[in-house]
mmCIF file of C-alpha atoms and ligand atoms in Angstrom:
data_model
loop_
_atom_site.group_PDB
_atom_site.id
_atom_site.type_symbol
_atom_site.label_atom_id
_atom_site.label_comp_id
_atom_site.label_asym_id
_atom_site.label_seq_id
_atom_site.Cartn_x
_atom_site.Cartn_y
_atom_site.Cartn_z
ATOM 1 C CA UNK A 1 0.000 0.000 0.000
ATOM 2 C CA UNK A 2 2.659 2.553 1.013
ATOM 3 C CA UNK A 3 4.610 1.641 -2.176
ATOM 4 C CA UNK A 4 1.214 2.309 -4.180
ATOM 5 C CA UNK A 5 1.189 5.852 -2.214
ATOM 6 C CA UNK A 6 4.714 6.705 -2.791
ATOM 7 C CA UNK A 7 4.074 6.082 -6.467
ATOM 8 C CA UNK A 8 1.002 8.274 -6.904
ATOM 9 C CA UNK A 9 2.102 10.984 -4.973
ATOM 10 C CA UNK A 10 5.638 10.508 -6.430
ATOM 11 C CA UNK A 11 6.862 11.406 -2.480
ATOM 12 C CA UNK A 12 9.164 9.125 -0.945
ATOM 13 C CA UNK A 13 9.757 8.083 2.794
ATOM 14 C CA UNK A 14 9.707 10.644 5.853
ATOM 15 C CA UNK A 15 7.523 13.110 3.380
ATOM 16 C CA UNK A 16 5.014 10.300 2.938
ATOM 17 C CA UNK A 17 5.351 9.534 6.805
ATOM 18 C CA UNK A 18 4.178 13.422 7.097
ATOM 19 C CA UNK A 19 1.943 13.581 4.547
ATOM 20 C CA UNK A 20 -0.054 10.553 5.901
ATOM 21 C CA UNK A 21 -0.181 12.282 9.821
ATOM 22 C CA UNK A 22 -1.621 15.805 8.168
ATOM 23 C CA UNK A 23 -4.276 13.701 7.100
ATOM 24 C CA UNK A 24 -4.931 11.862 10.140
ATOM 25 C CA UNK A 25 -4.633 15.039 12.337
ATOM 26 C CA UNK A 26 -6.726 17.173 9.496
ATOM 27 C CA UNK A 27 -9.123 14.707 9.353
ATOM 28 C CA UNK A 28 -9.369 15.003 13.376
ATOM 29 C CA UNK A 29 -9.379 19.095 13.693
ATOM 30 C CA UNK A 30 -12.404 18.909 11.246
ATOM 31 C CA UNK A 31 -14.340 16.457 12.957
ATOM 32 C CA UNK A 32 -13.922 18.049 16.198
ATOM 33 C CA UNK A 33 -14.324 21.953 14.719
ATOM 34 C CA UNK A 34 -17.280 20.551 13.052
ATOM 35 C CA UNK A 35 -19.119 19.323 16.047
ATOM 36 C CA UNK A 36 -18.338 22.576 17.999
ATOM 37 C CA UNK A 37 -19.654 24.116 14.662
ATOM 38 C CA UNK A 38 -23.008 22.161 14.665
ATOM 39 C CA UNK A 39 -23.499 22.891 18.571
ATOM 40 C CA UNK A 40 -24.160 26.651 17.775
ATOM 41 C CA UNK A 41 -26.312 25.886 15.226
ATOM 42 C CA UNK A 42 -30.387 25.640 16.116
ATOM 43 C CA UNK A 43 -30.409 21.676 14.070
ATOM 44 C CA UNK A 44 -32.083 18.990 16.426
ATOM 45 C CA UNK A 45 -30.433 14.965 15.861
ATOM 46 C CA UNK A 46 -31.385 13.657 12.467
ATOM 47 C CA UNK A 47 -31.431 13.991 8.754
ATOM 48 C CA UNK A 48 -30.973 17.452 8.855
ATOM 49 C CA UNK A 49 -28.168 17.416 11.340
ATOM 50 C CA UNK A 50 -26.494 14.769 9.130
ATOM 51 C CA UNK A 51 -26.901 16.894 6.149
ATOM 52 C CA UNK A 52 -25.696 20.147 7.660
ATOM 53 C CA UNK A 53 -22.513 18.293 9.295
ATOM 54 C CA UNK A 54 -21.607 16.758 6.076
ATOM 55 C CA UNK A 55 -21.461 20.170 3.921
ATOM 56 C CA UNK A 56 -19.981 21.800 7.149
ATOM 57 C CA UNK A 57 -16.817 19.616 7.084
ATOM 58 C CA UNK A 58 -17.192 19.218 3.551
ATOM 59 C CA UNK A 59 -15.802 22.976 3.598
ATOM 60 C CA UNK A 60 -13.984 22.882 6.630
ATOM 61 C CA UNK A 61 -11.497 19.922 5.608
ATOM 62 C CA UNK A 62 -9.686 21.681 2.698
ATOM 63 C CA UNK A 63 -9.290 24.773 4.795
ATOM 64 C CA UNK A 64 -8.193 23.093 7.799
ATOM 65 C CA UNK A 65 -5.740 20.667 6.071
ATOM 66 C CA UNK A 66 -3.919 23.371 4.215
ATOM 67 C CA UNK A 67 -3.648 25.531 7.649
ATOM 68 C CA UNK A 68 -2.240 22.286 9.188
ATOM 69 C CA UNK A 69 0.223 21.572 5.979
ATOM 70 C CA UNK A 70 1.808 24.722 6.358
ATOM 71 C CA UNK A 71 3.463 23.939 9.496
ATOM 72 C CA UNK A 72 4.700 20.793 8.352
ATOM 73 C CA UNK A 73 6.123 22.248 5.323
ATOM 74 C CA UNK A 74 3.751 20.162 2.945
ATOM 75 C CA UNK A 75 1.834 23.163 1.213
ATOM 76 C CA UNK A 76 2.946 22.250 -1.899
ATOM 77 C CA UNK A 77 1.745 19.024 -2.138
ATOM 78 C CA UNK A 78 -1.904 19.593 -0.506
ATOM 79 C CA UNK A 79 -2.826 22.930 -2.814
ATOM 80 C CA UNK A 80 -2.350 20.359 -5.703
ATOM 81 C CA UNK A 81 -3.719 17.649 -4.047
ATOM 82 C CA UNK A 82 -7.061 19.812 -2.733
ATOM 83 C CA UNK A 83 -6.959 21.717 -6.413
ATOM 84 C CA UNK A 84 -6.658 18.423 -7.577
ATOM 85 C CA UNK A 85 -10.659 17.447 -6.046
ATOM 86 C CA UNK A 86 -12.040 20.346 -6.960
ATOM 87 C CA UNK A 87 -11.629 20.190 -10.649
ATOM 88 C CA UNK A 88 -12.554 16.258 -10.079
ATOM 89 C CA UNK A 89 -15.745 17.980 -8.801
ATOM 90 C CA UNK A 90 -15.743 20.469 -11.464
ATOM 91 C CA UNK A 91 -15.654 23.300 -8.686
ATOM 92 C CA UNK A 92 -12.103 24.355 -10.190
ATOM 93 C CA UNK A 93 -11.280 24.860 -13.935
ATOM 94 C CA UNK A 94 -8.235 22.889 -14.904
ATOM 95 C CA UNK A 95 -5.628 24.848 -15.473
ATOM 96 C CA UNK A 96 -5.079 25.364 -19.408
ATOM 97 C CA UNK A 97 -1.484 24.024 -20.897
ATOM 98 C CA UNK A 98 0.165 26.895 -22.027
ATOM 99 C CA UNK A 99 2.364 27.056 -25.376
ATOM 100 C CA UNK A 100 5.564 26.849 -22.973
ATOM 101 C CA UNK A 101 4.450 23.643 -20.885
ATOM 102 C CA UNK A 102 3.801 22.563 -24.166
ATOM 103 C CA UNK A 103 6.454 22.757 -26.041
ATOM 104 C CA UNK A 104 8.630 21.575 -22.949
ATOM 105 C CA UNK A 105 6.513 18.157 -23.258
ATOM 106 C CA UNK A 106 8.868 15.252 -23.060
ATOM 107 C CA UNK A 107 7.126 12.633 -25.053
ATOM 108 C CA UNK A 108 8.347 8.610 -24.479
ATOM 109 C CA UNK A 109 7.967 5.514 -26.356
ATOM 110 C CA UNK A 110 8.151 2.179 -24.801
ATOM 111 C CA UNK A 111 9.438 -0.909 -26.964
ATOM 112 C CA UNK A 112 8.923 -4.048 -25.834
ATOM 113 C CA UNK A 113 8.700 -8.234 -26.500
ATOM 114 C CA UNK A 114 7.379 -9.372 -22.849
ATOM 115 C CA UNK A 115 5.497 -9.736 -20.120
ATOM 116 C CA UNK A 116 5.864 -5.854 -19.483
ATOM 117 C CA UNK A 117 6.276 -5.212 -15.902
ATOM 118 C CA UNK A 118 9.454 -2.336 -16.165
ATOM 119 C CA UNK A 119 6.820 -1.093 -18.952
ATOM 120 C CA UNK A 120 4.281 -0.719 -16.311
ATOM 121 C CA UNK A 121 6.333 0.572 -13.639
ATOM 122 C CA UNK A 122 7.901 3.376 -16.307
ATOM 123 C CA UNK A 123 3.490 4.334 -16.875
ATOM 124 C CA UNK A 124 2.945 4.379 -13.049
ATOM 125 C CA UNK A 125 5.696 6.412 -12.351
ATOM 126 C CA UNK A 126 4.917 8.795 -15.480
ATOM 127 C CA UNK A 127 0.961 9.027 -14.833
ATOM 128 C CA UNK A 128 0.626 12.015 -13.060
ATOM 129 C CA UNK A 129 4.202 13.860 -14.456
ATOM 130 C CA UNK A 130 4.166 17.459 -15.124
ATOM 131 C CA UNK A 131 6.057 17.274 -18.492
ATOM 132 C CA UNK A 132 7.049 13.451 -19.358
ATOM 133 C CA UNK A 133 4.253 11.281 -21.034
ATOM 134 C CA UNK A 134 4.598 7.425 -22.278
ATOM 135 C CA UNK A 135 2.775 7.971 -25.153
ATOM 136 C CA UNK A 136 3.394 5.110 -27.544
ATOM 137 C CA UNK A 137 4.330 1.480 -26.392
ATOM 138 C CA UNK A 138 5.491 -0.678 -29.446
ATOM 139 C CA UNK A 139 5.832 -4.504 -29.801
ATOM 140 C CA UNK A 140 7.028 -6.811 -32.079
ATOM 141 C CA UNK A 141 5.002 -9.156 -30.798
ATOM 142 C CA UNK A 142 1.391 -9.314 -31.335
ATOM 143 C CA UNK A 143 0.364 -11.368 -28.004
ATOM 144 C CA UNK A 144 2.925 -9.647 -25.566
ATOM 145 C CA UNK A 145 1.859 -9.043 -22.171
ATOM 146 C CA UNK A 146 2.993 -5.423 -22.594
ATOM 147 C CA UNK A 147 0.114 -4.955 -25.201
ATOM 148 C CA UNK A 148 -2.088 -5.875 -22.130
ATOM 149 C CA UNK A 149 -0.504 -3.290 -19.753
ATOM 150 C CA UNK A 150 -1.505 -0.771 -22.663
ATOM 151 C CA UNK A 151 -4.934 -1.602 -23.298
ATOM 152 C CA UNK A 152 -5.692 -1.298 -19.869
ATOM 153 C CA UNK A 153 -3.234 1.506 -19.148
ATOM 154 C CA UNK A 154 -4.542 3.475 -22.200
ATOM 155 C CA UNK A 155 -1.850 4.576 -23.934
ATOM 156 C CA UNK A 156 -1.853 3.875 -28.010
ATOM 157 C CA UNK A 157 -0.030 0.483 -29.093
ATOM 158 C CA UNK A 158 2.107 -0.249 -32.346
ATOM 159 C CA UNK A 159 2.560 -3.750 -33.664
ATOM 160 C CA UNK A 160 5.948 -3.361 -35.204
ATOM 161 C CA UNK A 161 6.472 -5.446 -38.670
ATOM 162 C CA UNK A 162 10.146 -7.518 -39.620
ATOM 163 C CA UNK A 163 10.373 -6.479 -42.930
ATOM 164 C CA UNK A 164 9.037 -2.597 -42.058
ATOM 165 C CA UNK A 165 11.343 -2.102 -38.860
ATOM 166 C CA UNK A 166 14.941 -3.990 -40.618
ATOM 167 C CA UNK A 167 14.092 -2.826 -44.274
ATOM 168 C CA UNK A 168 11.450 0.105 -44.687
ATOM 169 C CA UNK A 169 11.794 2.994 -42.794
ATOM 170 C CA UNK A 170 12.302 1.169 -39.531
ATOM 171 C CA UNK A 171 8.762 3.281 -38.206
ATOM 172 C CA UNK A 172 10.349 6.860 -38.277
ATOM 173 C CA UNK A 173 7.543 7.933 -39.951
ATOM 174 C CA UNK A 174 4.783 6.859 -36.886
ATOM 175 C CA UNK A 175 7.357 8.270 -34.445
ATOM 176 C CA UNK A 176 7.418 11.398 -35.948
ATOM 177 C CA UNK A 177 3.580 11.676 -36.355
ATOM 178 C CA UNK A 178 3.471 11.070 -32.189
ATOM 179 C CA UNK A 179 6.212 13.500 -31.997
ATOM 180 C CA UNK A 180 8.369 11.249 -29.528
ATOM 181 C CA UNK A 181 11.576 12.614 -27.927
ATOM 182 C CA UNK A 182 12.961 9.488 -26.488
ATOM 183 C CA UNK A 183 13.238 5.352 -26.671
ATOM 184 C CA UNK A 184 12.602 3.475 -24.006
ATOM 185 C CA UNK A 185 13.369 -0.542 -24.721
ATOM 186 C CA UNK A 186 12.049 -2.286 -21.605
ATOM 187 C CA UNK A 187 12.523 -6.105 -22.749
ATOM 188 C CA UNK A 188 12.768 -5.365 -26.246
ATOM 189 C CA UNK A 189 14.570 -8.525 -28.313
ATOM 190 C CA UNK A 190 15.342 -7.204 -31.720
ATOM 191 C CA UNK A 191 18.325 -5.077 -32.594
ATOM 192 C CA UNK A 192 17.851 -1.212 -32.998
ATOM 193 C CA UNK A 193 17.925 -0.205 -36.744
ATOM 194 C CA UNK A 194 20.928 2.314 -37.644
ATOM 195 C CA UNK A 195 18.601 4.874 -38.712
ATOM 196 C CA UNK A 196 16.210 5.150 -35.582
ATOM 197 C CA UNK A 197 19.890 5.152 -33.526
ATOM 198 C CA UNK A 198 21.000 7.992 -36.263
ATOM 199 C CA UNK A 199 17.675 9.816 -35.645
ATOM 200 C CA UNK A 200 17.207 9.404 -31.468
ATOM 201 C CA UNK A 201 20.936 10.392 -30.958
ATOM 202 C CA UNK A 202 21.438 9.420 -27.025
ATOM 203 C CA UNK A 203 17.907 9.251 -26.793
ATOM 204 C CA UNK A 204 17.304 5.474 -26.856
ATOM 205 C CA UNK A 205 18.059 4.263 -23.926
ATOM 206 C CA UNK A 206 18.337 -0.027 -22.567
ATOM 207 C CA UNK A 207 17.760 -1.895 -19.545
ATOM 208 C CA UNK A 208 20.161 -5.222 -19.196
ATOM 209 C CA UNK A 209 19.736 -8.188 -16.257
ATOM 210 C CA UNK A 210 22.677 -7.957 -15.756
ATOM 211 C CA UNK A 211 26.287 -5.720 -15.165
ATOM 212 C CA UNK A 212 27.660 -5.491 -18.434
ATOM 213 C CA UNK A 213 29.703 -5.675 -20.581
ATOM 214 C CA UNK A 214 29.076 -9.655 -18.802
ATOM 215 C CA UNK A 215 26.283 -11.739 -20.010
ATOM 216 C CA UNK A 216 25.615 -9.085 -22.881
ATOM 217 C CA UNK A 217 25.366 -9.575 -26.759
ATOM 218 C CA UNK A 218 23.092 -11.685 -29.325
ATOM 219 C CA UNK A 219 21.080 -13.949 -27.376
ATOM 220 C CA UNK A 220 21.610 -13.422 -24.323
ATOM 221 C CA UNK A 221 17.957 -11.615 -22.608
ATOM 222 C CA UNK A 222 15.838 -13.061 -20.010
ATOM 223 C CA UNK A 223 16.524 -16.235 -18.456
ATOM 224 C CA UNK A 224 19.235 -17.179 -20.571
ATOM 225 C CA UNK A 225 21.235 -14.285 -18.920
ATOM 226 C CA UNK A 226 20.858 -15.305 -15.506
ATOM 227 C CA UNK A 227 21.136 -19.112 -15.936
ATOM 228 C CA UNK A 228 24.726 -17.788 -17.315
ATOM 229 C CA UNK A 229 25.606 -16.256 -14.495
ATOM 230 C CA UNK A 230 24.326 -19.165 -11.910
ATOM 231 C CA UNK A 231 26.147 -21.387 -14.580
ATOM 232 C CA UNK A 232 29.589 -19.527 -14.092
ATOM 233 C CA UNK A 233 28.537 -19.289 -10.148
ATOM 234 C CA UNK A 234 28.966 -15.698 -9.800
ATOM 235 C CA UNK A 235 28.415 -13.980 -6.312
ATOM 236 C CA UNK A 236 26.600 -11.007 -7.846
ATOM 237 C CA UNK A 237 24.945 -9.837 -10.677
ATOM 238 C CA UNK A 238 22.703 -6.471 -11.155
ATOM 239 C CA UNK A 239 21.027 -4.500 -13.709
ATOM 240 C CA UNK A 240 22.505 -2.148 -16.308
ATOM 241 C CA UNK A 241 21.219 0.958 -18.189
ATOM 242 C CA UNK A 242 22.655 2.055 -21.320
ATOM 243 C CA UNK A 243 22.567 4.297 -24.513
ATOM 244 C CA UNK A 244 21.354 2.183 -27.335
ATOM 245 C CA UNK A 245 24.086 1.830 -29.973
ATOM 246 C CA UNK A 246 24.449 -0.537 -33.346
ATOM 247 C CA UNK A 247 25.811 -3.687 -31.599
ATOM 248 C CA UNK A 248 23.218 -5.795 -28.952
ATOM 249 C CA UNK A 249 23.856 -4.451 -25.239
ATOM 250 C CA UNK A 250 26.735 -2.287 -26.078
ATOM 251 C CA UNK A 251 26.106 1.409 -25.698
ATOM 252 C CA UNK A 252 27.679 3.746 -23.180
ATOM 253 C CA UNK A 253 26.574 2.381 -19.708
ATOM 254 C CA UNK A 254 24.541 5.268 -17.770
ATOM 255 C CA UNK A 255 24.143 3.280 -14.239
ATOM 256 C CA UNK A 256 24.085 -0.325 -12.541
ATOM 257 C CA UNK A 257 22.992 -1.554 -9.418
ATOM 258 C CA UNK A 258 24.196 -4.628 -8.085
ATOM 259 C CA UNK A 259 22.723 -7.584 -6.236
ATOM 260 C CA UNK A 260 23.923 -10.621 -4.455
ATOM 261 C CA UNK A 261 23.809 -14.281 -6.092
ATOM 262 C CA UNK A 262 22.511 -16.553 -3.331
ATOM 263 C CA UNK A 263 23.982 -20.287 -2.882
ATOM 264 C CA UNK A 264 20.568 -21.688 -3.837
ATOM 265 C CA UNK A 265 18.927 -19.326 -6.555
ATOM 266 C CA UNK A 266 17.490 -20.332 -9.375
ATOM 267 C CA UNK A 267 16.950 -18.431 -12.707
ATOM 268 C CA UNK A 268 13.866 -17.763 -11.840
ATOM 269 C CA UNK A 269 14.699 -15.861 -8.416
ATOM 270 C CA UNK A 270 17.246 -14.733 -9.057
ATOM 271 C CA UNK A 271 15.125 -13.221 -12.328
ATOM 272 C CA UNK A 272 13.160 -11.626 -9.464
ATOM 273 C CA UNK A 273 15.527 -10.145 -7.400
ATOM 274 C CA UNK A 274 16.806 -8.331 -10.495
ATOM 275 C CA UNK A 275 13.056 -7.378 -12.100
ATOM 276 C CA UNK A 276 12.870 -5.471 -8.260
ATOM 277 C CA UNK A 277 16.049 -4.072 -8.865
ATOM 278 C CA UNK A 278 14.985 -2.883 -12.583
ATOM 279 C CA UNK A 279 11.516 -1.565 -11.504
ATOM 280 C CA UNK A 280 12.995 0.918 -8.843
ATOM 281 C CA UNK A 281 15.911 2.097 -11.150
ATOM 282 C CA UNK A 282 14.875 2.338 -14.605
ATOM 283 C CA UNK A 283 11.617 5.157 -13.968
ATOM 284 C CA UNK A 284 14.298 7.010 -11.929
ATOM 285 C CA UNK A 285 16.911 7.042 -14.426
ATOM 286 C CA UNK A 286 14.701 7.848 -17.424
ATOM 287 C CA UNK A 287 13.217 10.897 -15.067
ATOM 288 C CA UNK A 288 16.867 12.077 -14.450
ATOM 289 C CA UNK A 289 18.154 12.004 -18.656
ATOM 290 C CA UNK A 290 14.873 12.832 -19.749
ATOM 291 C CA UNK A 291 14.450 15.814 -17.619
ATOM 292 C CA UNK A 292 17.953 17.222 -18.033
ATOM 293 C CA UNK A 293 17.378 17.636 -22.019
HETATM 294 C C1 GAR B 301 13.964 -7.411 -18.221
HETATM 295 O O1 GAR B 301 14.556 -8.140 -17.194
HETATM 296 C C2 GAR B 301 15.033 -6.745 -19.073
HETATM 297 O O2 GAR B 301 16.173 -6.393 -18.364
HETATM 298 C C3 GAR B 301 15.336 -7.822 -20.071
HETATM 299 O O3 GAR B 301 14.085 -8.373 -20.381
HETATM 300 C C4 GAR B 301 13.267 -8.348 -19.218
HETATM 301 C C5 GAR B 301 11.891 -7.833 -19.580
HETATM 302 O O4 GAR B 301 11.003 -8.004 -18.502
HETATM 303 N N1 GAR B 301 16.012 -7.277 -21.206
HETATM 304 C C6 GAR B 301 16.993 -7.927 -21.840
HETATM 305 O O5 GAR B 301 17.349 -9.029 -21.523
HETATM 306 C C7 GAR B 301 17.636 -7.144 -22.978
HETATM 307 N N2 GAR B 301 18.853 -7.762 -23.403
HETATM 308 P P1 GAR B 301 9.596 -7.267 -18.500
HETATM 309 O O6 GAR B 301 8.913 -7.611 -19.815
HETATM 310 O O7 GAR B 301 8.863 -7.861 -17.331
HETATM 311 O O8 GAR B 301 9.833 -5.799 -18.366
#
């Protein structure tokens, strides 16, 4: 649940520790000013009294919880949050993107052959961003799990052809129609053509189960990886983000994290050590490149 939280809010430990006790106590200092509230006023027990107490804390709460987040230095995150309900309840107009937040709109596309899960941590951690949107997630495989995650995630899908991707115009033309600033392969198992790498200079970016320049190249994704590193019995192995370049897994390395190989792993937990390891540094490295250009 607090994970959920952290991830909607995009807040992270003590600040979601404080966030959660303005609540609690803003939630209390309504009730009780509400009561003293209703005690002045001439309503006898029932409906009525119901009704009125409801609308009275109904407009107390926002008031009270921004009073109480100013203290606690969380302001900033309640306006939002309390602007936030109002234009849910259509009491607020949103506010309207101007030309510069638009033109300052980082645009991603996710490319990918699997299951999906970094693909779905990238959307979480992207849903509610100011400026960065996953706007496009491509497959080359028609019954990928990832297509799943988009449906129900709604962001637009693209099946992505052989012959069209290696030998036509390797989909620049649909990537320029959805205007898209950067490449995000999350589990994707074909190689990237020259002339998307020629036209997303430094802006295709690749996650690896592993710390290369080990258990990189042709062939080796998924499973395959880490059985090769349980084969070679290897006391750690990580993850490994990296510019996309013309050879498989090769690119400049931007940041790895490492993990311990355990006596009695197995690929497959060892697999999910690593997939934790992937979903909490991939969103965060993409924010940080993404962000700086
Ligand atoms: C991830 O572990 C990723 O590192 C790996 O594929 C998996 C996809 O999982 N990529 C490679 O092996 C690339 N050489 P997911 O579909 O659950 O995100």
């Amino acid at each position: 649940m607090f994970e959920r939280l952290q991830q909607r809010w995009k807040v992270k430990g003590l600040q979601l520790v404080v966030i959660i006790c303005t609540f609690a106590i803003g939630g209390s200092v309504t009730g009780y000013a509400g009561r003293k509230l209703m005690n002045l006023l001439p309503v006898d027990n029932g409906w009525l009294w119901s009704v009125t107490y409801i609308i009275i804390i109904t407009i107390l709460w926002p008031v009270i919880i921004l009073a109480i987040s100013i203290p606690l230095g969380q302001y900033g995150f309640f306006s939002k949050y309390v602007r936030r309900i109002g234009v849910r309840l259509r009491l607020v107009k949103p506010k309207e993107n101007s030309n510069k937040s638009h033109l300052q709109e980082v645009r991603i596309a996710i490319f990918a052959s699997g299951a999906g899960s970094n693909a779905q941590k990238i959307i979480e951690h992207f849903r509610n961003h100011d400026s960065v949107k996953v706007v496009l997630i491509a497959s080359n495989k028609p019954d990928a799990g990832v297509l799943k995650i988009a449906i129900k995630e709604n962001v637009p899908t693209l099946i992505i052809d052989k012959e069209k991707f290696f030998r036509g115009d390797s989909y620049l033309g649909e990537l320029q129609k959805n205007k898209i600033d950067w490449i995000i392969l999350a589990g994707f198992l074909w190689k990237v053509p020259v002339a998307l790498i020629n036209s997303f200079p430094d802006r295709i970016l690749n996650i690896h189960p592993a710390l290369l320049p080990g258990y990189g190249g042709k062939g080796m994704y998924g499973q395959k990886v880490h059985e090769a590193v349980l084969a070679n019995r290897d006391n750690e192995s990580g993850v490994t983000i990296h510019y996309v370049d013309n050879q498989y897994d090769h690119g400049k390395i931007i940041s790895q994290a490492k993990c311990p190989v355990l006596a009695n792993d197995t690929a497959e937990s060892l697999a999910q050590r690593i997939h934790s390891l992937e979903h909490q540094l991939y969103p965060a490295v993409i924010e940080q490149l993404v962000a700086r250009k």
